Amino acid sequence: RRNRGQLRADASAGPRQLLVYLAAIVGFNVSFFRVAGAEDVTAVARLLRKGRSLAFVEAHLYSGSREEPCAHVTATYSVRRVA
């Protein structure tokens, strides 16, 4: 259970109902473009697609105030709704 965790909590269901998903990593790929350095790293992620049992996520990592990303991440999760 080392790779399990909450993928997302969907607040759009309303204030009284919160949807919680458990996720296990199926695939994970990182492409590094340059060294991030000693500056803070910011990740901008988006959910590409969520099916019944799989979710596909993409993220770009930025170092400091630079406009071009220092890395690109893609991940595939096996998801299961628990609440």
PDB file of C-alpha atoms in Angstrom:
ATOM      1  CA  ARG A   1       0.000   0.000   0.000  1.00  0.00           C
ATOM      2  CA  ARG A   2       2.991   2.237  -0.355  1.00  0.00           C
ATOM      3  CA  ASN A   3       1.716   3.938  -3.532  1.00  0.00           C
ATOM      4  CA  ARG A   4      -1.830   4.565  -2.324  1.00  0.00           C
ATOM      5  CA  GLY A   5      -3.154   7.985  -1.456  1.00  0.00           C
ATOM      6  CA  GLN A   6      -5.919  10.408  -2.166  1.00  0.00           C
ATOM      7  CA  LEU A   7      -6.040  11.395  -5.819  1.00  0.00           C
ATOM      8  CA  ARG A   8      -8.606  14.138  -5.340  1.00  0.00           C
ATOM      9  CA  ALA A   9     -11.503  15.331  -3.276  1.00  0.00           C
ATOM     10  CA  ASP A  10     -14.292  16.712  -5.463  1.00  0.00           C
ATOM     11  CA  ALA A  11     -15.912  19.698  -3.752  1.00  0.00           C
ATOM     12  CA  SER A  12     -18.306  20.264  -6.674  1.00  0.00           C
ATOM     13  CA  ALA A  13     -20.642  17.664  -5.169  1.00  0.00           C
ATOM     14  CA  GLY A  14     -21.688  20.231  -2.574  1.00  0.00           C
ATOM     15  CA  PRO A  15     -20.690  21.163   0.952  1.00  0.00           C
ATOM     16  CA  ARG A  16     -22.308  18.126   2.587  1.00  0.00           C
ATOM     17  CA  GLN A  17     -20.995  15.433   0.249  1.00  0.00           C
ATOM     18  CA  LEU A  18     -17.298  14.976  -0.407  1.00  0.00           C
ATOM     19  CA  LEU A  19     -16.095  12.380  -2.915  1.00  0.00           C
ATOM     20  CA  VAL A  20     -12.805  10.703  -2.005  1.00  0.00           C
ATOM     21  CA  TYR A  21     -10.767   8.449  -4.278  1.00  0.00           C
ATOM     22  CA  LEU A  22      -7.928   6.036  -3.471  1.00  0.00           C
ATOM     23  CA  ALA A  23      -5.228   5.860  -6.111  1.00  0.00           C
ATOM     24  CA  ALA A  24      -2.399   3.483  -6.971  1.00  0.00           C
ATOM     25  CA  ILE A  25       0.301   4.459  -9.448  1.00  0.00           C
ATOM     26  CA  VAL A  26       0.176   2.436 -12.667  1.00  0.00           C
ATOM     27  CA  GLY A  27       2.688   4.464 -14.687  1.00  0.00           C
ATOM     28  CA  PHE A  28       4.923   7.447 -13.947  1.00  0.00           C
ATOM     29  CA  ASN A  29       7.302   9.238 -16.324  1.00  0.00           C
ATOM     30  CA  VAL A  30       9.494  12.313 -15.770  1.00  0.00           C
ATOM     31  CA  SER A  31      11.342  14.173 -18.529  1.00  0.00           C
ATOM     32  CA  PHE A  32      13.945  16.611 -17.217  1.00  0.00           C
ATOM     33  CA  PHE A  33      14.755  19.590 -19.454  1.00  0.00           C
ATOM     34  CA  ARG A  34      17.231  21.496 -17.280  1.00  0.00           C
ATOM     35  CA  VAL A  35      18.512  21.780 -13.703  1.00  0.00           C
ATOM     36  CA  ALA A  36      16.010  23.446 -11.387  1.00  0.00           C
ATOM     37  CA  GLY A  37      18.690  25.055  -9.221  1.00  0.00           C
ATOM     38  CA  ALA A  38      18.226  26.330  -5.678  1.00  0.00           C
ATOM     39  CA  GLU A  39      15.030  28.256  -6.447  1.00  0.00           C
ATOM     40  CA  ASP A  40      11.528  27.177  -5.470  1.00  0.00           C
ATOM     41  CA  VAL A  41       9.886  24.692  -7.837  1.00  0.00           C
ATOM     42  CA  THR A  42       6.227  25.117  -8.781  1.00  0.00           C
ATOM     43  CA  ALA A  43       4.128  22.361 -10.356  1.00  0.00           C
ATOM     44  CA  VAL A  44       1.165  23.070 -12.602  1.00  0.00           C
ATOM     45  CA  ALA A  45      -0.872  19.892 -13.011  1.00  0.00           C
ATOM     46  CA  ARG A  46      -4.035  19.004 -14.858  1.00  0.00           C
ATOM     47  CA  LEU A  47      -6.251  15.977 -15.052  1.00  0.00           C
ATOM     48  CA  LEU A  48      -6.258  14.902 -18.696  1.00  0.00           C
ATOM     49  CA  ARG A  49      -8.906  12.225 -18.425  1.00  0.00           C
ATOM     50  CA  LYS A  50     -10.619  10.202 -15.723  1.00  0.00           C
ATOM     51  CA  GLY A  51     -12.386   7.028 -16.666  1.00  0.00           C
ATOM     52  CA  ARG A  52     -14.136   4.547 -14.436  1.00  0.00           C
ATOM     53  CA  SER A  53     -10.914   2.975 -13.162  1.00  0.00           C
ATOM     54  CA  LEU A  54      -7.987   5.019 -14.571  1.00  0.00           C
ATOM     55  CA  ALA A  55      -6.964   8.668 -14.331  1.00  0.00           C
ATOM     56  CA  PHE A  56      -4.356  10.351 -16.543  1.00  0.00           C
ATOM     57  CA  VAL A  57      -2.472  13.356 -15.155  1.00  0.00           C
ATOM     58  CA  GLU A  58       0.120  15.718 -16.636  1.00  0.00           C
ATOM     59  CA  ALA A  59       2.296  18.273 -14.851  1.00  0.00           C
ATOM     60  CA  HIS A  60       4.897  20.858 -15.778  1.00  0.00           C
ATOM     61  CA  LEU A  61       7.475  21.929 -13.189  1.00  0.00           C
ATOM     62  CA  TYR A  62       8.844  25.473 -13.186  1.00  0.00           C
ATOM     63  CA  SER A  63      11.886  26.789 -11.349  1.00  0.00           C
ATOM     64  CA  GLY A  64      11.739  30.279  -9.883  1.00  0.00           C
ATOM     65  CA  SER A  65      10.215  32.862 -12.203  1.00  0.00           C
ATOM     66  CA  ARG A  66      11.346  31.248 -15.472  1.00  0.00           C
ATOM     67  CA  GLU A  67       8.694  30.833 -18.160  1.00  0.00           C
ATOM     68  CA  GLU A  68       9.876  27.505 -19.602  1.00  0.00           C
ATOM     69  CA  PRO A  69       9.422  24.298 -17.589  1.00  0.00           C
ATOM     70  CA  CYS A  70      12.356  22.412 -16.102  1.00  0.00           C
ATOM     71  CA  ALA A  71      10.498  19.075 -16.199  1.00  0.00           C
ATOM     72  CA  HIS A  72       7.399  17.381 -17.588  1.00  0.00           C
ATOM     73  CA  VAL A  73       5.578  14.605 -15.725  1.00  0.00           C
ATOM     74  CA  THR A  74       2.913  12.175 -16.874  1.00  0.00           C
ATOM     75  CA  ALA A  75       1.228   9.728 -14.538  1.00  0.00           C
ATOM     76  CA  THR A  76      -1.473   7.094 -14.772  1.00  0.00           C
ATOM     77  CA  TYR A  77      -3.388   6.124 -11.649  1.00  0.00           C
ATOM     78  CA  SER A  78      -5.753   3.283 -10.915  1.00  0.00           C
ATOM     79  CA  VAL A  79      -8.576   4.949  -8.993  1.00  0.00           C
ATOM     80  CA  ARG A  80     -11.313   3.676  -6.734  1.00  0.00           C
ATOM     81  CA  ARG A  81     -14.038   5.743  -5.116  1.00  0.00           C
ATOM     82  CA  VAL A  82     -14.268   5.134  -1.356  1.00  0.00           C
ATOM     83  CA  ALA A  83     -16.769   7.731  -0.150  1.00  0.00           C
TER      84      ALA A  83
END
